[in-house]
PDB file of C-alpha atoms in Angstrom:
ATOM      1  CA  UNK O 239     -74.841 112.061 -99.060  1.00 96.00           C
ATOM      2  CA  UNK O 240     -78.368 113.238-100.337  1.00 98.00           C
ATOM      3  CA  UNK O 241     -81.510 113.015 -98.242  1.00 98.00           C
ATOM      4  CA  UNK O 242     -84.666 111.794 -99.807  1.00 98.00           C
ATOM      5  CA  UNK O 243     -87.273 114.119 -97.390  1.00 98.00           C
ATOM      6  CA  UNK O 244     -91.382 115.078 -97.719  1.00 98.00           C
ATOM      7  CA  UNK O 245     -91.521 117.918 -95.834  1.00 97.00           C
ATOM      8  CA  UNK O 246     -95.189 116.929 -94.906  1.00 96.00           C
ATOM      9  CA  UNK O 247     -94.737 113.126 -93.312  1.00 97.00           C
ATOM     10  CA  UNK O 248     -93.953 112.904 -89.787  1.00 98.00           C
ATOM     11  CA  UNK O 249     -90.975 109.547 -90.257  1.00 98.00           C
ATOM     12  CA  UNK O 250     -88.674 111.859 -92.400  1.00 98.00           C
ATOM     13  CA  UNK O 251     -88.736 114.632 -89.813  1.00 98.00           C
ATOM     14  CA  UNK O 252     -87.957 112.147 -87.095  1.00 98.00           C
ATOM     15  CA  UNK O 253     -84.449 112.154 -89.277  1.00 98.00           C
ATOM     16  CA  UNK O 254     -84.624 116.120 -89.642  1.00 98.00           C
ATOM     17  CA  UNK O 255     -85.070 116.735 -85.936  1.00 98.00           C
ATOM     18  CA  UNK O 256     -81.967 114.266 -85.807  1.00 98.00           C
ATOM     19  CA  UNK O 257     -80.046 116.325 -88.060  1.00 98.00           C
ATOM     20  CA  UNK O 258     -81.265 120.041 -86.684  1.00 98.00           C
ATOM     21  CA  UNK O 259     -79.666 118.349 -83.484  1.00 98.00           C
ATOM     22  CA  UNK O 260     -76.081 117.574 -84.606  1.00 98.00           C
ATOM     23  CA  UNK O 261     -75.983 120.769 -86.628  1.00 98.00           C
ATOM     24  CA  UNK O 262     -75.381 119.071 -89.854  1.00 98.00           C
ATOM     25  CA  UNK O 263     -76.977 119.776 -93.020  1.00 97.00           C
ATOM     26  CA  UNK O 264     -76.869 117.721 -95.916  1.00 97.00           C
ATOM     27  CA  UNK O 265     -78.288 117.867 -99.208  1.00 98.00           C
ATOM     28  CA  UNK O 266     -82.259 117.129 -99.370  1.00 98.00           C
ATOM     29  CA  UNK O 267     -84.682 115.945-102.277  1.00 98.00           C
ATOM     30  CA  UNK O 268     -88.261 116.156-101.607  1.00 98.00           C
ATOM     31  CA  UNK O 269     -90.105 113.581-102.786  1.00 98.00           C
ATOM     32  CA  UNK O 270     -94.434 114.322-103.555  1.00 98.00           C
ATOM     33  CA  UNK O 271     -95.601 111.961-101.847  1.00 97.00           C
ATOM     34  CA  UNK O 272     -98.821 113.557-102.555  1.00 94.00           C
ATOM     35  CA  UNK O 273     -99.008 112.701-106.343  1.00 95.00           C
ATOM     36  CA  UNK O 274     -97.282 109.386-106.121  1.00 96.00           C
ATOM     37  CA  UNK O 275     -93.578 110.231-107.073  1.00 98.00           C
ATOM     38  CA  UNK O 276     -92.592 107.299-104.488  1.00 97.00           C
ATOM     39  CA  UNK O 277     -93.824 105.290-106.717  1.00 97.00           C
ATOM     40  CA  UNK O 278     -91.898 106.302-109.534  1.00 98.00           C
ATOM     41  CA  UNK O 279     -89.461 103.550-111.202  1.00 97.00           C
ATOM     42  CA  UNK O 280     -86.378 106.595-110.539  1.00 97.00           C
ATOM     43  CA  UNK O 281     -87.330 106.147-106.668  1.00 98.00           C
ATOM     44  CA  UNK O 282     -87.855 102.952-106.917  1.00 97.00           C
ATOM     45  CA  UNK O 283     -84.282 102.604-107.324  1.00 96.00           C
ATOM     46  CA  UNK O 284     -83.531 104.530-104.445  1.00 97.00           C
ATOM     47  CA  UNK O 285     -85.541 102.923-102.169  1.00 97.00           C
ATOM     48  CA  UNK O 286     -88.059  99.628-102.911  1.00 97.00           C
ATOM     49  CA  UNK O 287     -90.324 100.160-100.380  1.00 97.00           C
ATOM     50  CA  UNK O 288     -91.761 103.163-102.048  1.00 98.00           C
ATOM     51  CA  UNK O 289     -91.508 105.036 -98.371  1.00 98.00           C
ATOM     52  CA  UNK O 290     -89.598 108.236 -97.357  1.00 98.00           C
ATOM     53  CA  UNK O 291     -87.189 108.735 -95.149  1.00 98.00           C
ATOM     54  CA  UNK O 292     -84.041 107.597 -97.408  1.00 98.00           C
ATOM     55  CA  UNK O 293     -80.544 108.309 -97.184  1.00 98.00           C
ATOM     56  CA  UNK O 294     -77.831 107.914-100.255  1.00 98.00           C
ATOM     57  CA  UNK O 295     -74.480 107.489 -99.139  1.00 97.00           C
ATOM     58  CA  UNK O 296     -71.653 108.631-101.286  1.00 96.00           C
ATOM     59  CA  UNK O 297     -70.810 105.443-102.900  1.00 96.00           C
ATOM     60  CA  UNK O 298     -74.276 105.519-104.364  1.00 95.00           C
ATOM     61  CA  UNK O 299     -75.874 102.453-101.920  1.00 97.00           C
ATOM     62  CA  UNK O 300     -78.841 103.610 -99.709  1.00 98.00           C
ATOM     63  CA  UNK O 301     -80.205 103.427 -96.327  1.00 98.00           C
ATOM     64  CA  UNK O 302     -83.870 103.267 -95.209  1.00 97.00           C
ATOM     65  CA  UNK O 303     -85.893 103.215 -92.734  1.00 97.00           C
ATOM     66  CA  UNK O 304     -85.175 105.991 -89.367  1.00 98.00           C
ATOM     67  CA  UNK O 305     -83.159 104.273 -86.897  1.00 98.00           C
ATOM     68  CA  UNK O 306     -80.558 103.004 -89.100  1.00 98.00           C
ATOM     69  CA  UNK O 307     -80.566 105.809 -90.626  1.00 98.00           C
ATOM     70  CA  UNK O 308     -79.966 108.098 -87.819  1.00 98.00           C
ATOM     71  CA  UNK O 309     -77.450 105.194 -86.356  1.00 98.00           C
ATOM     72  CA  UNK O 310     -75.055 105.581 -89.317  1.00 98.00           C
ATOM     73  CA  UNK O 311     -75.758 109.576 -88.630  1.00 98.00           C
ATOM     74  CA  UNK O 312     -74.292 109.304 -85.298  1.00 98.00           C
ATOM     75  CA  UNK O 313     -71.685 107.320 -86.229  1.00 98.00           C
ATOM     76  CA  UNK O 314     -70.772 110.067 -88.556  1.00 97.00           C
ATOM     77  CA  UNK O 315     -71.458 112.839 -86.506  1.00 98.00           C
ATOM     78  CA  UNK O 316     -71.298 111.606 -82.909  1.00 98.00           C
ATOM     79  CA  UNK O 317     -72.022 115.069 -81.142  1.00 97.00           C
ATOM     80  CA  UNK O 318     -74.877 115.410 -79.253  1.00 98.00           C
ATOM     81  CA  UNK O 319     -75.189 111.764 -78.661  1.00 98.00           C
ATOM     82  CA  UNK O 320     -78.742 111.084 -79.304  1.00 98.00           C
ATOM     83  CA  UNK O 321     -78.606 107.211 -79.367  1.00 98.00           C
ATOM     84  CA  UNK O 322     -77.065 106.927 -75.581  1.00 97.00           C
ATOM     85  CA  UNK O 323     -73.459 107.394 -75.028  1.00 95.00           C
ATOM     86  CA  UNK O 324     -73.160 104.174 -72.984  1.00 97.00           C
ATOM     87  CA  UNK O 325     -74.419 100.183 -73.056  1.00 97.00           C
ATOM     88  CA  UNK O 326     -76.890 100.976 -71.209  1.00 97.00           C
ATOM     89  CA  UNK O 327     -78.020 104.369 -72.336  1.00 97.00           C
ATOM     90  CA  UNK O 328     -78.395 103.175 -75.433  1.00 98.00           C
ATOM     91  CA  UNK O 329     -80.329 100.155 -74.596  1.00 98.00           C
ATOM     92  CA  UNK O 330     -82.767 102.515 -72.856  1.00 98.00           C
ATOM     93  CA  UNK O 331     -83.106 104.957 -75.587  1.00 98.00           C
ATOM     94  CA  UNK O 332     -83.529 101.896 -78.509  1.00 98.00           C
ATOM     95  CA  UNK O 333     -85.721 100.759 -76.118  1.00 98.00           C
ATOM     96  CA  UNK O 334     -88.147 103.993 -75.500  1.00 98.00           C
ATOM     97  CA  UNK O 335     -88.057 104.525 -79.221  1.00 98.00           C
ATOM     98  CA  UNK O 336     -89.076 101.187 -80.047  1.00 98.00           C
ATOM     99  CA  UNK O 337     -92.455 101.970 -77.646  1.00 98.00           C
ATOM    100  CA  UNK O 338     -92.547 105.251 -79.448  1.00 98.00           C
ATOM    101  CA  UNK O 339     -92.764 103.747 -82.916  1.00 98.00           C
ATOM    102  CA  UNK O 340     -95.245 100.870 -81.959  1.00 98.00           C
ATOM    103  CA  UNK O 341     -96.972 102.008 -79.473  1.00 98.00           C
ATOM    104  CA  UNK O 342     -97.348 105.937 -80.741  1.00 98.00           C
ATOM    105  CA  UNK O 343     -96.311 106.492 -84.739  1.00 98.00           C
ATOM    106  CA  UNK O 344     -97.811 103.153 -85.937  1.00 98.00           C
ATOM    107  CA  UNK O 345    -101.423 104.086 -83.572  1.00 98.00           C
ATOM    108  CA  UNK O 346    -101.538 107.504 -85.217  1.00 98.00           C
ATOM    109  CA  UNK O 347    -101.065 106.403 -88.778  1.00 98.00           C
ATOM    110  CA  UNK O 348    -103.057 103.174 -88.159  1.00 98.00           C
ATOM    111  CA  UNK O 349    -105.837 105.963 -87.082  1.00 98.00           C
ATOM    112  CA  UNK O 350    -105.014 108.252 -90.021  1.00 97.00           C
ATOM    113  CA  UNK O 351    -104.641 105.913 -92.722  1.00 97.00           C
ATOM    114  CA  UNK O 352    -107.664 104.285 -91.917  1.00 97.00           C
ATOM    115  CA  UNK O 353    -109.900 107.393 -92.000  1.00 94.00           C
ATOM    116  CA  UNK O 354    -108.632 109.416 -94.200  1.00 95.00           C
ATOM    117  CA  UNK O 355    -110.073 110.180 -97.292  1.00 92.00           C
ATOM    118  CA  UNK O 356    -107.484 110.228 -99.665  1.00 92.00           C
ATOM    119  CA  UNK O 357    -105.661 107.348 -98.424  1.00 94.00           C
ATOM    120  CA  UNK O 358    -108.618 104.815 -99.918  1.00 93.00           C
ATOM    121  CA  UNK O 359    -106.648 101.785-100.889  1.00 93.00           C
ATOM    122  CA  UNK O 360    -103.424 102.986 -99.707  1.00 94.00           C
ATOM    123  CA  UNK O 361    -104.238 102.449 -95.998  1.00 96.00           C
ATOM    124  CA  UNK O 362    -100.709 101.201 -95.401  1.00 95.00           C
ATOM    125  CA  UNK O 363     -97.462 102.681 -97.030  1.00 95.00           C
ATOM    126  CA  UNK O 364     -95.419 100.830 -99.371  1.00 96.00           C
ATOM    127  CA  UNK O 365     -96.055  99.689-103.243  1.00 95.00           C
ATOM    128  CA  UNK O 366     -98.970  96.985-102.171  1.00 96.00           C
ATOM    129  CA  UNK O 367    -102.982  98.595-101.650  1.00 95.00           C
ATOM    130  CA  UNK O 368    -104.933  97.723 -98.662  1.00 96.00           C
ATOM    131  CA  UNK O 369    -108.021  98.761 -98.215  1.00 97.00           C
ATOM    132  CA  UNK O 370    -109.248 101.184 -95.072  1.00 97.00           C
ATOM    133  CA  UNK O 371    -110.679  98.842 -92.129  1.00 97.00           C
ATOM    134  CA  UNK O 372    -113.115 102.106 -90.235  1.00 96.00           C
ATOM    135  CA  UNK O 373    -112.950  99.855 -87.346  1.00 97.00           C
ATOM    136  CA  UNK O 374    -108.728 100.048 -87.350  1.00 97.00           C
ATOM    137  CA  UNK O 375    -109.298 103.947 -87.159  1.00 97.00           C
ATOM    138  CA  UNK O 376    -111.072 104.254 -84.096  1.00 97.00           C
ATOM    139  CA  UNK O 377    -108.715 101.563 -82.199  1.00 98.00           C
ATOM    140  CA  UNK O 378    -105.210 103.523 -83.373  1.00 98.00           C
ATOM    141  CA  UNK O 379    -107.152 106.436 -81.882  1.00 98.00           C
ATOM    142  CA  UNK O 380    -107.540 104.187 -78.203  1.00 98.00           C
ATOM    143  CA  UNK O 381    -103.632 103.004 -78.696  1.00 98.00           C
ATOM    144  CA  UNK O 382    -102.859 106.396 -78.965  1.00 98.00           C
ATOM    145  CA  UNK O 383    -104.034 107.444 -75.835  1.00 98.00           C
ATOM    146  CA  UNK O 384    -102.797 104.262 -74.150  1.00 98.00           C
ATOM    147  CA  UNK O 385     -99.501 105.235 -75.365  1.00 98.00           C
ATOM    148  CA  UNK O 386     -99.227 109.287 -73.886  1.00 98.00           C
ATOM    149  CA  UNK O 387    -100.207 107.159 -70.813  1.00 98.00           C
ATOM    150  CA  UNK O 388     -97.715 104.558 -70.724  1.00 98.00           C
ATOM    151  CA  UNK O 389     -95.100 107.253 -71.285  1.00 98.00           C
ATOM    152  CA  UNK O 390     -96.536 109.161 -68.501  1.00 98.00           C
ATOM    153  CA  UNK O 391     -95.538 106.676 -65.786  1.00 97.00           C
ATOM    154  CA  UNK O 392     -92.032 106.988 -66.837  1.00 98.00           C
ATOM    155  CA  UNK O 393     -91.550 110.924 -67.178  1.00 98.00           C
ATOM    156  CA  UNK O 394     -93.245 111.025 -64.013  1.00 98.00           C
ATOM    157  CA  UNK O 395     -89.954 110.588 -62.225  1.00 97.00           C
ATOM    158  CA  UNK O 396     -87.390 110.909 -65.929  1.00 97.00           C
ATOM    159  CA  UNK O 397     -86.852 114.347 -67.718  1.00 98.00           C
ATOM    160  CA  UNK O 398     -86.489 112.480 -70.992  1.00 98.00           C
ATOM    161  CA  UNK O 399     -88.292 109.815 -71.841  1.00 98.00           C
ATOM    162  CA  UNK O 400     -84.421 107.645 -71.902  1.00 98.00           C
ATOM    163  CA  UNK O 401     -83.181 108.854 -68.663  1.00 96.00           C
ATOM    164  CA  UNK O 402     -81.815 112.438 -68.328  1.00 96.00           C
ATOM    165  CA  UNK O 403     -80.632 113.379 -71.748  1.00 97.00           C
ATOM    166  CA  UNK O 404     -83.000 114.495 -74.988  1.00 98.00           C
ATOM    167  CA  UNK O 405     -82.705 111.603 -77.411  1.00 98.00           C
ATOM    168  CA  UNK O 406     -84.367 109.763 -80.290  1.00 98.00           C
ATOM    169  CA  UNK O 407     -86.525 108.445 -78.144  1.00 98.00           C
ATOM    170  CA  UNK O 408     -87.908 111.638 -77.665  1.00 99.00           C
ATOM    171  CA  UNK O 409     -87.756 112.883 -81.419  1.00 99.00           C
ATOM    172  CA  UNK O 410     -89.912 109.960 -82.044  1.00 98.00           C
ATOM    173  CA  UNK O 411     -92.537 110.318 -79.075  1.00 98.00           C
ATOM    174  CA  UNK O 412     -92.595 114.006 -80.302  1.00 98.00           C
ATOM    175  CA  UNK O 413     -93.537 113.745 -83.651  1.00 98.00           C
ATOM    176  CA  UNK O 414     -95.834 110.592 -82.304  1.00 98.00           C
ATOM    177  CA  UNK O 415     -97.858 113.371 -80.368  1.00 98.00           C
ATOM    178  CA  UNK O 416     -97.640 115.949 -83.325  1.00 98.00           C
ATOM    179  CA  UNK O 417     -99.123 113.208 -85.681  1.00 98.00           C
ATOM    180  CA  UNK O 418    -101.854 112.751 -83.228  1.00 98.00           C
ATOM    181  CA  UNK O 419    -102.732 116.204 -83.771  1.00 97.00           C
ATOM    182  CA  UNK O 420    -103.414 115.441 -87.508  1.00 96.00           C
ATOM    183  CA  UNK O 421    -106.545 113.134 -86.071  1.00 96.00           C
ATOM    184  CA  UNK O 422    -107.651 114.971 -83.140  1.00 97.00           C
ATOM    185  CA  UNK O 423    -106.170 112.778 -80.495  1.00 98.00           C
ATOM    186  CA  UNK O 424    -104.462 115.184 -77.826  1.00 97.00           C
ATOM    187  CA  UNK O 425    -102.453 114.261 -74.841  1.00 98.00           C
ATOM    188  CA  UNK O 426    -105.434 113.364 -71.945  1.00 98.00           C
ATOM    189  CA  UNK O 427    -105.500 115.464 -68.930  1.00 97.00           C
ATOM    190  CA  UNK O 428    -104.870 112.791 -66.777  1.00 97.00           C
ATOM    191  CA  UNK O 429    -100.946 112.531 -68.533  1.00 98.00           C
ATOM    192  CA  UNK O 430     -99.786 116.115 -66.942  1.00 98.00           C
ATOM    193  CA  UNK O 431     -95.867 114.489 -66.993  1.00 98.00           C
ATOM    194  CA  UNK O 432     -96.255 113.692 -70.728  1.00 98.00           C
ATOM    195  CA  UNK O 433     -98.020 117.475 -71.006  1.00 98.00           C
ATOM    196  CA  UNK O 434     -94.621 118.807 -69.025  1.00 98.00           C
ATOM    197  CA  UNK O 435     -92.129 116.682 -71.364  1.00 98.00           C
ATOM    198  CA  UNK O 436     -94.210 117.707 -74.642  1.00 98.00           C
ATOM    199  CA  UNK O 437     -94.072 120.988 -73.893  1.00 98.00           C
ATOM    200  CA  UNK O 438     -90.626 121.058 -73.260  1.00 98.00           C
ATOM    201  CA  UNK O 439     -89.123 119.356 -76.468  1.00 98.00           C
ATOM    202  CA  UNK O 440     -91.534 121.016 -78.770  1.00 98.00           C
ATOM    203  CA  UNK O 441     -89.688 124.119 -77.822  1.00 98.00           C
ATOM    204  CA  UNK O 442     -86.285 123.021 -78.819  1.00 98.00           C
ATOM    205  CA  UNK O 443     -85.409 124.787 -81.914  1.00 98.00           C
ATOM    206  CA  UNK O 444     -84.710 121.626 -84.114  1.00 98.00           C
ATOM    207  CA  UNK O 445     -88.506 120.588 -83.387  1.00 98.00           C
ATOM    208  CA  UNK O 446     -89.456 123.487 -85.885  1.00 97.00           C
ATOM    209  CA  UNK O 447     -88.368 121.674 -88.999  1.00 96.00           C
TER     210      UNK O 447
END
């Protein structure tokens, strides 16, 4: 298998953290985002899209995209179970990560992509250009917060945000939070459960990737 990684964007280190988890290390190709290699024709093979995370398997087909990639992981390498070990665990923790994604990752990098210099007319990933709506910027911002409130309800009486074991759920809510550094948007001090459960996962050692 080969990893296609940027050491720099917070979806491939959703599948890092994954990895860091399970104790498995696989071979890794970083791909500059920065000066456009996604956009390359020799990427472009690997993965359409133009995006990072990607995943070749050995038979030379390739995955994208983080929860399928982290779902043929586990099947793989099925120790620690980080997509639920039961029905309904794992309808819990596809569920949390769903909120994570919309509700946290896609705020922050609506926010960021919007406002950010060097993303003029690449405000959303992928091989099309979109210009930056200002006005997008300020509500990923508001989402943002919405979201380390939403999640505070639940950790108010859950460990993780899945139930009681660490999970995807809470890679992704992690590196939601992380991202929100990246435009100033901190966890509000009327979250202090969110506050508890950041601190907490950020000091796992896999969140250091």
């Amino acid at each position: 298998m080969k990893f296609f990684d940027c050491s720099t964007a917070p979806s491939p280190r959703r599948v890092r953290i994954f990895l860091a988890e399970k104790g498995v290390e696989i071979e890794t190709v970083q791909v500059d985002l920065r000066n456009g290699e996604q956009f390359s024709a020799d990427f472009q093979k690997i993965n359409p899209d133009c995006v990072v995370p990607a995943l070749q398997l050995d038979d030379g087909s390739c995955l994208s995209e983080v929860l399928p990639i982290c779902h043929f992981l586990e099947a793989r390498f099925p120790e620690p179970a980080l997509l639920g070990s039961t029905d309904i665990e794992r309808a819990q923790v596809l569920m949390w990560n769903v909120k994570a994604e919309q509700q946290g990752l896609l705020a922050a990098a609506e926010a960021f992509r919007n406002r950010t210099r060097g993303f003029k007319d690449r405000a959303m990933s992928g091989p099309v250009s979109y210009a930056q709506i200002p006005e997008l910027a300020e509500r990923g911002k508001e989402r943002l917060l919405q979201f380390y409130r939403r999640i505070d309800s639940q950790l108010a009486s859950s460990e993780y945000l899945a139930g009681t074991r660490y999970s995807i759920a809470d890679i992704s809510a992690m590196v939601a939070v992380d991202f929100g550094a990246w435009i100033k948007v901190d966890i509000p001090d009327d979250a202090p459960h969110t506050r508890r459960w950041y601190e907490q996962v950020s000091a796992r050692p896999s969140a250091a990737v």
